[in-house]
Short mmCIF file of C-alpha atoms in Angstrom, two decimals:
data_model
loop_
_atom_site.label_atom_id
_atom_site.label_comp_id
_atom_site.label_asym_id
_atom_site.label_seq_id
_atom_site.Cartn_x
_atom_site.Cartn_y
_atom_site.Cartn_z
CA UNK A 1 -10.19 55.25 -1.75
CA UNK A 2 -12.82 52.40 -1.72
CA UNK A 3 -12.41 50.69 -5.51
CA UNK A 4 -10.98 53.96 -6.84
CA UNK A 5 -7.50 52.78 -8.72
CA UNK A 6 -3.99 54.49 -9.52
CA UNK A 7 -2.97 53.03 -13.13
CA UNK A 8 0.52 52.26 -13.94
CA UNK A 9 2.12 52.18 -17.14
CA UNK A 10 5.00 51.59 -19.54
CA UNK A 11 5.44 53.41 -22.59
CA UNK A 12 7.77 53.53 -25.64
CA UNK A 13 11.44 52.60 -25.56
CA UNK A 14 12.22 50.37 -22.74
CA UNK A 15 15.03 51.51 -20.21
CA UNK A 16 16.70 49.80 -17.16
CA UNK A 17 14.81 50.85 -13.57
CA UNK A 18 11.41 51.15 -14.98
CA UNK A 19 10.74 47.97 -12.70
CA UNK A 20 11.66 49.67 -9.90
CA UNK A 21 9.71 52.33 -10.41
CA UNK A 22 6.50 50.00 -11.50
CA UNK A 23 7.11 48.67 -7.58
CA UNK A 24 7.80 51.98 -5.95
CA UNK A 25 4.60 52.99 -7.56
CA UNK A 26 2.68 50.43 -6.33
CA UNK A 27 4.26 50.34 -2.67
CA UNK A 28 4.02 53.46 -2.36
CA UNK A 29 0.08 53.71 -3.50
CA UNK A 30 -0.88 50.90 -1.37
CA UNK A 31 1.03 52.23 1.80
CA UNK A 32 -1.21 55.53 1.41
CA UNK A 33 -4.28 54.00 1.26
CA UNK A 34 -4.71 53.27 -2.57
CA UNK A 35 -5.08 50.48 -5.04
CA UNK A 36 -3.31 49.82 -7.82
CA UNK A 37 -3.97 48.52 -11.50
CA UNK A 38 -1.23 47.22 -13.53
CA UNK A 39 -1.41 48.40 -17.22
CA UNK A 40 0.20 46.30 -19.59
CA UNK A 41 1.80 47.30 -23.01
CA UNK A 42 1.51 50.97 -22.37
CA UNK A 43 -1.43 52.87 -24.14
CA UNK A 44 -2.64 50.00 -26.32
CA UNK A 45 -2.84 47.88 -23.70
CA UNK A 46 -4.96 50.44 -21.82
CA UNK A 47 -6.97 51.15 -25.32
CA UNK A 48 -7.46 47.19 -25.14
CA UNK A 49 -8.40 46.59 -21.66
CA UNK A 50 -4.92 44.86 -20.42
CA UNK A 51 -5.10 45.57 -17.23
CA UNK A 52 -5.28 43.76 -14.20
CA UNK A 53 -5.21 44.20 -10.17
CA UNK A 54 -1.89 44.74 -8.16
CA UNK A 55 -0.79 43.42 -5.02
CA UNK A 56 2.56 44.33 -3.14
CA UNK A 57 3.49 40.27 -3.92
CA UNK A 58 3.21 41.23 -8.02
CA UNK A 59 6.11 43.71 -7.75
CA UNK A 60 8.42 41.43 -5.44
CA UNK A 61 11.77 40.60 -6.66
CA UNK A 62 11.71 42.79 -9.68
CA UNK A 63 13.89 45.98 -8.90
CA UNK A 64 17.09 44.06 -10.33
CA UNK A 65 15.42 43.24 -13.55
CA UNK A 66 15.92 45.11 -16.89
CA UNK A 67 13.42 46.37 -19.20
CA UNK A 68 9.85 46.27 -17.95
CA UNK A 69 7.29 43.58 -16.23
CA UNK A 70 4.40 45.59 -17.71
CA UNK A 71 5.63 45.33 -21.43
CA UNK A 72 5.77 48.39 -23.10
CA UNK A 73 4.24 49.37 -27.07
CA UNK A 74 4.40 52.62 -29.05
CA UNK A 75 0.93 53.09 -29.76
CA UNK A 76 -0.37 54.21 -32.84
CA UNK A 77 -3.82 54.30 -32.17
CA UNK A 78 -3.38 56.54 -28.89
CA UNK A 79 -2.46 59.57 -31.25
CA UNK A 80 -6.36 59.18 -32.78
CA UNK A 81 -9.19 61.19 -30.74
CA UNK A 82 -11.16 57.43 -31.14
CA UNK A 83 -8.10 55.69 -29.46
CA UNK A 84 -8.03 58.57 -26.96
CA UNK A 85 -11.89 57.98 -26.29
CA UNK A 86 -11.64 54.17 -26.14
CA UNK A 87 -8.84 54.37 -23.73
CA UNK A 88 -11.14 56.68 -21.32
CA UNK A 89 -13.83 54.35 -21.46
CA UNK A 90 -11.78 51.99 -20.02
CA UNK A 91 -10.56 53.84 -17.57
CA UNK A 92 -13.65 54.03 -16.47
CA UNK A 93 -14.89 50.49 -16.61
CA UNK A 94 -12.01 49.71 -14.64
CA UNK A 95 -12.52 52.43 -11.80
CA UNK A 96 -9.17 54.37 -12.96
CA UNK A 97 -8.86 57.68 -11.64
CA UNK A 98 -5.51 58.60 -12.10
CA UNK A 99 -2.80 57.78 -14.52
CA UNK A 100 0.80 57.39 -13.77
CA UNK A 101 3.03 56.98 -16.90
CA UNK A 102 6.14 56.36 -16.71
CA UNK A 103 8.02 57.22 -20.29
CA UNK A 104 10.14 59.31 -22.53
CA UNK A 105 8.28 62.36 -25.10
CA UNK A 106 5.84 60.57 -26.72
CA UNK A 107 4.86 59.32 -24.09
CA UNK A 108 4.06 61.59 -21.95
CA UNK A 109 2.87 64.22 -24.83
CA UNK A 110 0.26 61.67 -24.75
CA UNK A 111 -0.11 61.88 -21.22
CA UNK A 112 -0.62 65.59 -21.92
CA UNK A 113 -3.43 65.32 -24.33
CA UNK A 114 -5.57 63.01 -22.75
CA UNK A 115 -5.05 65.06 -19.71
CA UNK A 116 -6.52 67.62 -21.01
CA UNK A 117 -8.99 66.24 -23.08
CA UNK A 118 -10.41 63.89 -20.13
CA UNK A 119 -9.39 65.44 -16.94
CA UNK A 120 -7.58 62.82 -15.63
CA UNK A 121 -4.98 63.51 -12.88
CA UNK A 122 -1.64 62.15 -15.27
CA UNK A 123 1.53 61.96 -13.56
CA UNK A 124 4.92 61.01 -15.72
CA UNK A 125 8.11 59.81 -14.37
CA UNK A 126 10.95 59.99 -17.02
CA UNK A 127 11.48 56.78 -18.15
CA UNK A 128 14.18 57.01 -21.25
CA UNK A 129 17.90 56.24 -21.55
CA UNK A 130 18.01 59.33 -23.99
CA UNK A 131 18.47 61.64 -20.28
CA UNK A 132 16.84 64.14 -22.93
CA UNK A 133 13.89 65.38 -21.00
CA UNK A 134 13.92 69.05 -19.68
CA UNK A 135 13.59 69.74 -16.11
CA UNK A 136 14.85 66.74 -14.28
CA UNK A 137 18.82 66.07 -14.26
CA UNK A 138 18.86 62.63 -15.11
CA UNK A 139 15.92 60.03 -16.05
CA UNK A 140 15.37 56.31 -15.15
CA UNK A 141 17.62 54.12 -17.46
CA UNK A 142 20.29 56.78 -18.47
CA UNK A 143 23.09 55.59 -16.01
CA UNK A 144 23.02 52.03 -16.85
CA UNK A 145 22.90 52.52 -20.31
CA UNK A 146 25.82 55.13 -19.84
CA UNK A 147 27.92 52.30 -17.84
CA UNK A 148 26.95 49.59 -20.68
CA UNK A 149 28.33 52.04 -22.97
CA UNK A 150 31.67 52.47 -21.71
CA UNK A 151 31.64 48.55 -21.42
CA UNK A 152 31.77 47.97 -23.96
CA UNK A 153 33.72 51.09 -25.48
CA UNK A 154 36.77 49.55 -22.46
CA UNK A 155 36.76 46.13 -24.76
CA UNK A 156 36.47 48.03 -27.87
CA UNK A 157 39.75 49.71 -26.76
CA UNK A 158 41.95 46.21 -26.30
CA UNK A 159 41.37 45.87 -29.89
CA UNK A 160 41.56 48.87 -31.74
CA UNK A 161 45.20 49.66 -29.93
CA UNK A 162 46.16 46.19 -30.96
CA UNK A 163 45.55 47.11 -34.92
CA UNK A 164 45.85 51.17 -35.38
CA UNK A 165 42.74 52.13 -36.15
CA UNK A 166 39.75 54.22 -35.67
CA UNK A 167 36.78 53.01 -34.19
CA UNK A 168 33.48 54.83 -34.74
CA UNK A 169 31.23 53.37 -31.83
CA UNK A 170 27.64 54.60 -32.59
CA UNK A 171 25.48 55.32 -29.37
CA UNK A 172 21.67 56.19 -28.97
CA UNK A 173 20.57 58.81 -27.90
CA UNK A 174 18.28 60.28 -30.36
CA UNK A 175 18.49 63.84 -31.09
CA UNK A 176 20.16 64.28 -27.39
CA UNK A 177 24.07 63.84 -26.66
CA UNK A 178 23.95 63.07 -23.23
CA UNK A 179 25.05 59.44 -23.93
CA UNK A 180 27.64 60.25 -26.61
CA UNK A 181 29.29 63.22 -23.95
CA UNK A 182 29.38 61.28 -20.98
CA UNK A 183 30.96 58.18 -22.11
CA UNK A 184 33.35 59.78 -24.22
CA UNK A 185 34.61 61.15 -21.24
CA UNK A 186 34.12 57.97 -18.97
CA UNK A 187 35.77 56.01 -21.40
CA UNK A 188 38.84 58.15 -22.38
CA UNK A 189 37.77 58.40 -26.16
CA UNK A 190 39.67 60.77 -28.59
CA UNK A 191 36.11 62.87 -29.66
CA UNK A 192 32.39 62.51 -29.44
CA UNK A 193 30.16 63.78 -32.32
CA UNK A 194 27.17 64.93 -30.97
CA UNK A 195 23.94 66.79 -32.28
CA UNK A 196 24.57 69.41 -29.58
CA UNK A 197 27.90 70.69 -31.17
CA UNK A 198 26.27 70.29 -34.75
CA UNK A 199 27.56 74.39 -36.07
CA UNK A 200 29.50 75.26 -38.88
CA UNK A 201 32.37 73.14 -37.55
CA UNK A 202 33.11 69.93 -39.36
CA UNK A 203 33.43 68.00 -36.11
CA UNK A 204 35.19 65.34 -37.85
CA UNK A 205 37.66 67.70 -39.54
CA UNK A 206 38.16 68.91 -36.19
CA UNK A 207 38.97 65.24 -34.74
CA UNK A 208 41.69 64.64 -37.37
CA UNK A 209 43.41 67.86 -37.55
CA UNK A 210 43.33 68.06 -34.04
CA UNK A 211 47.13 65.73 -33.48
CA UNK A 212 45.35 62.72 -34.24
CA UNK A 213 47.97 62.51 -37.27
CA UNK A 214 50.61 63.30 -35.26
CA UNK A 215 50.67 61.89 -32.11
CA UNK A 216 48.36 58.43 -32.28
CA UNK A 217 47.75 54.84 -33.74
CA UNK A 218 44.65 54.21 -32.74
CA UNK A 219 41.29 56.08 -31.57
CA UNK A 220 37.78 56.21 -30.88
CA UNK A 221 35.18 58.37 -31.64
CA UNK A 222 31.51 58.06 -29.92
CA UNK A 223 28.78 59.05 -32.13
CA UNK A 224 25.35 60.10 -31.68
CA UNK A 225 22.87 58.20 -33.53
CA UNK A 226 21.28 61.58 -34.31
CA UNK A 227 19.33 61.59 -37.86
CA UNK A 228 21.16 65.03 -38.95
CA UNK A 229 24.40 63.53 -38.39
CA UNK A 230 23.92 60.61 -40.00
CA UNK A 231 25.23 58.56 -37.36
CA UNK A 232 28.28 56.31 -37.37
CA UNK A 233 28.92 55.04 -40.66
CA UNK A 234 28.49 58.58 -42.43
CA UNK A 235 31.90 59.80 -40.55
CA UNK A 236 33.56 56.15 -41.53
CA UNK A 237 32.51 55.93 -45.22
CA UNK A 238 34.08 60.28 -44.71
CA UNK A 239 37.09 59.14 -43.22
CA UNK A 240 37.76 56.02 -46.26
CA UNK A 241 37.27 58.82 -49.02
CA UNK A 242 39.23 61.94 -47.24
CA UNK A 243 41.59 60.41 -45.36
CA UNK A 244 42.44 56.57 -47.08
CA UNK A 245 45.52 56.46 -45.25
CA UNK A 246 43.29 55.25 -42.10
CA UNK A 247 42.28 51.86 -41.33
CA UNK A 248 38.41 52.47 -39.84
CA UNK A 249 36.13 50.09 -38.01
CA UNK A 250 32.52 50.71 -36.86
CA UNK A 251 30.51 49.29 -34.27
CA UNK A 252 27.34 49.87 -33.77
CA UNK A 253 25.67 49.28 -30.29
CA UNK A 254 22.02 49.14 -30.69
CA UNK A 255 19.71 47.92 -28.06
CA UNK A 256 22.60 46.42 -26.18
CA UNK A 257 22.02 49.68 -24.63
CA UNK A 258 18.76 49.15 -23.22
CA UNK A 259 19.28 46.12 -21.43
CA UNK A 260 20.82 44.93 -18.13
CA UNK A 261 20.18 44.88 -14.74
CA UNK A 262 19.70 48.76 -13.90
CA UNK A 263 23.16 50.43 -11.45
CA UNK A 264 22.11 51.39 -8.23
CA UNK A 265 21.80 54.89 -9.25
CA UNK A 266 19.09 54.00 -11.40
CA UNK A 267 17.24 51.97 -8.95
CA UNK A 268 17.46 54.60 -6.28
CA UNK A 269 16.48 57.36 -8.76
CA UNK A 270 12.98 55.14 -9.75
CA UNK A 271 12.83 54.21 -6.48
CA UNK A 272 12.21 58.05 -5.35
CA UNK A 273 10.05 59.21 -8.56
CA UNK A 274 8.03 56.15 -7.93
CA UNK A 275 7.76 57.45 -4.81
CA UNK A 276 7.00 61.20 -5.08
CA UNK A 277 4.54 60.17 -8.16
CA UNK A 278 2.56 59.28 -5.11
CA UNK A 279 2.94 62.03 -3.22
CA UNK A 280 1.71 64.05 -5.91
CA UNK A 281 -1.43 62.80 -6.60
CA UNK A 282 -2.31 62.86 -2.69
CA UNK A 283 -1.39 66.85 -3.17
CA UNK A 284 -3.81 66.99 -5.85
CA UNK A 285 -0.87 67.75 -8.46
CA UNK A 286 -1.39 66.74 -11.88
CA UNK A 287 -0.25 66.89 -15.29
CA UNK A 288 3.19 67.02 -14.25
CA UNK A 289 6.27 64.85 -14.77
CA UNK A 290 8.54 64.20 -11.65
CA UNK A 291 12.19 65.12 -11.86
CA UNK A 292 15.13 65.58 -9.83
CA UNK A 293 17.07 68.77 -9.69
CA UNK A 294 20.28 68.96 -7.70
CA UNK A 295 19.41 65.97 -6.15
CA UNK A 296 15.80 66.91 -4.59
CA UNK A 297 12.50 66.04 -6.37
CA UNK A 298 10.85 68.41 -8.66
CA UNK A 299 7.35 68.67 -10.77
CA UNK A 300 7.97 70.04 -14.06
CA UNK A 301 4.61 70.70 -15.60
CA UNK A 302 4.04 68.42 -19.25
CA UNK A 303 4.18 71.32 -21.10
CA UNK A 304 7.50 72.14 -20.25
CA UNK A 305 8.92 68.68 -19.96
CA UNK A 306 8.33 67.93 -23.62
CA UNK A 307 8.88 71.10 -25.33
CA UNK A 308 11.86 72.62 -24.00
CA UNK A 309 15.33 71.46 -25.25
CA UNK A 310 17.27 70.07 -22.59
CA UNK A 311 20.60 71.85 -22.79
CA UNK A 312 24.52 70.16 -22.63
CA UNK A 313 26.52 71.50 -20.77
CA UNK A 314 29.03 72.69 -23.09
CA UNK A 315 31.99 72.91 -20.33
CA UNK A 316 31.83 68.69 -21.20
CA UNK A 317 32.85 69.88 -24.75
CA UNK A 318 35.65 71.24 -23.88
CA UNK A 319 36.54 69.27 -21.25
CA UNK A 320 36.81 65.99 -23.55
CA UNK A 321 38.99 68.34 -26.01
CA UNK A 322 41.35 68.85 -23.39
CA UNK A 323 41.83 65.51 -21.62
CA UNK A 324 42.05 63.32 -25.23
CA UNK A 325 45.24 65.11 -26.36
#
């Protein structure tokens, strides 16, 4: 592909592993035959022409390194048909003939659009530590942000057993409770309120009436950071009115989350997407985010990537119920 380039970019939230996929990209690319352009600070840096050439060297030593090498934006000016145009243009100038983003759903709803309004070969790799997109298991950054989570939820324990109390330990996670779920369970907590189990059930009332009177002096509860819920301090500014009796802490873990040299299941994970991304664009795929299902590599159109609610397993529901009596 004489001075044709494959793009690579970063786009929204950061996540741990999107290095390694940034280098399995651009291995993998140059091993076929291709050459690669680094893309820096996702759309708007492709909007404002910050891109430059990669070599194998530029992606050395970066697959233990958190966040991203590329930088990464949320681009407001992307989501304009001008910003759109601009960013073709550039593509372009710069001899770009296919795109591979690697991002959560904005980003690659933008990956979508242009797609379709350019007809540019787009791949996506799943880039968020929200593990909310549909069609691939897990995405790159969810495991090490699960393990940071139950971290620090393991030091969070020493203390609340040493004072009887509740501690509402807010996770991200968006409108997904992947993160809340699974490190409930990791970490042995009493209940996690999730968007997922979000019925007619006061999920807190639940919690309490559940023995927590009865049987113990101290607990935690892992919350989604979901908007509808309200997130962490909602349930502890609840549990101060309805039920004064309980002394209530909250701790809110933030980007801690996002940071941190990504577990080897996350580097293995990017390492195959980056990998497959590839592969895809040499079958003449496109518009199409890679995934893995059941442990083999899938391509789960845009479309259904973005739109589709990823579902919870609800056995984890009751599972947690059972094994934090």
């Amino acid at each position: 592909m004489e001075d044709k380039y494959i793009g690579v970019l970063t786009s929204g939230g950061d996540a741990s592993g999107m290095n390694a996929a940034i280098r399995a990209v651009t291995r993998s690319a140059i091993c076929n035959g291709f050459k690669v352009k680094g893309i820096y600070r996702g759309y708007e840096g492709l909007i404002n022409d910050e891109i430059r050439e990669f070599t194998t060297q530029d992606v050395s030593n970066i697959i233990q390194r958190g966040g991203t090498i590329l930088k990464t934006a949320r681009s407001d000016e992307f989501m304009t048909k001008e910003g759109r145009k601009k960013a073709f243009e550039v593509m372009q100038k710069e001899k770009i003939w296919a795109l591979v983003v690697i991002g959560g759903n904005g980003s690659l709803s933008g990956a979508r659009i242009f797609a379709e309004e350019y007809n540019v070969p787009c791949v996506g790799l799943p880039g968020t530590i929200d593990n909310d997109l549909y069609g691939t298991d897990f995405t790159i950054g969810y495991d090490t942000a699960l393990n940071t989570i139950v971290e620090c939820v393991d030091k969070i324990r020493d203390t609340a057993t040493s004072h009887d109390r509740i501690f509402f330990v807010e996770v991200m996670g968006r409108d997904a409770g992947f993160l809340a779920q699974n490190s409930a369970i990791a970490s042995g907590a009493e209940a996690a309120i999730i968007p997922e189990d979000q019925t007619d059930v006061d999920q807190l009332e639940t919690f309490i009436s559940r023995g927590f009177r009865k049987t113990k002096n101290s607990s935690i509860v892992i919350v989604s950071e979901s908007p509808k819920g309200g997130g962490a301090m909602h349930y502890a500014d609840r549990v101060r009115r309805e039920y004064p009796q309980y002394n209530v802490r909250v701790t809110v873990l933030g980007h801690l989350q996002r940071g941190g040299s990504p577990s080897a299941a996350d580097r293995i994970l990017a390492s195959r997407l980056g990998e497959a991304a590839i592969q895809a664009l040499i079958q003449g795929q496109r518009n199409i985010m890679v995934g893995v299902r059941n442990s083999e590599i899938v391509y789960v159109p845009f479309v259904e990537a973005i739109r589709k609610d990823k579902p919870l397993d609800r056995s984890l529901i009751k599972l947690l119920n059972e094994l934090s009596i």
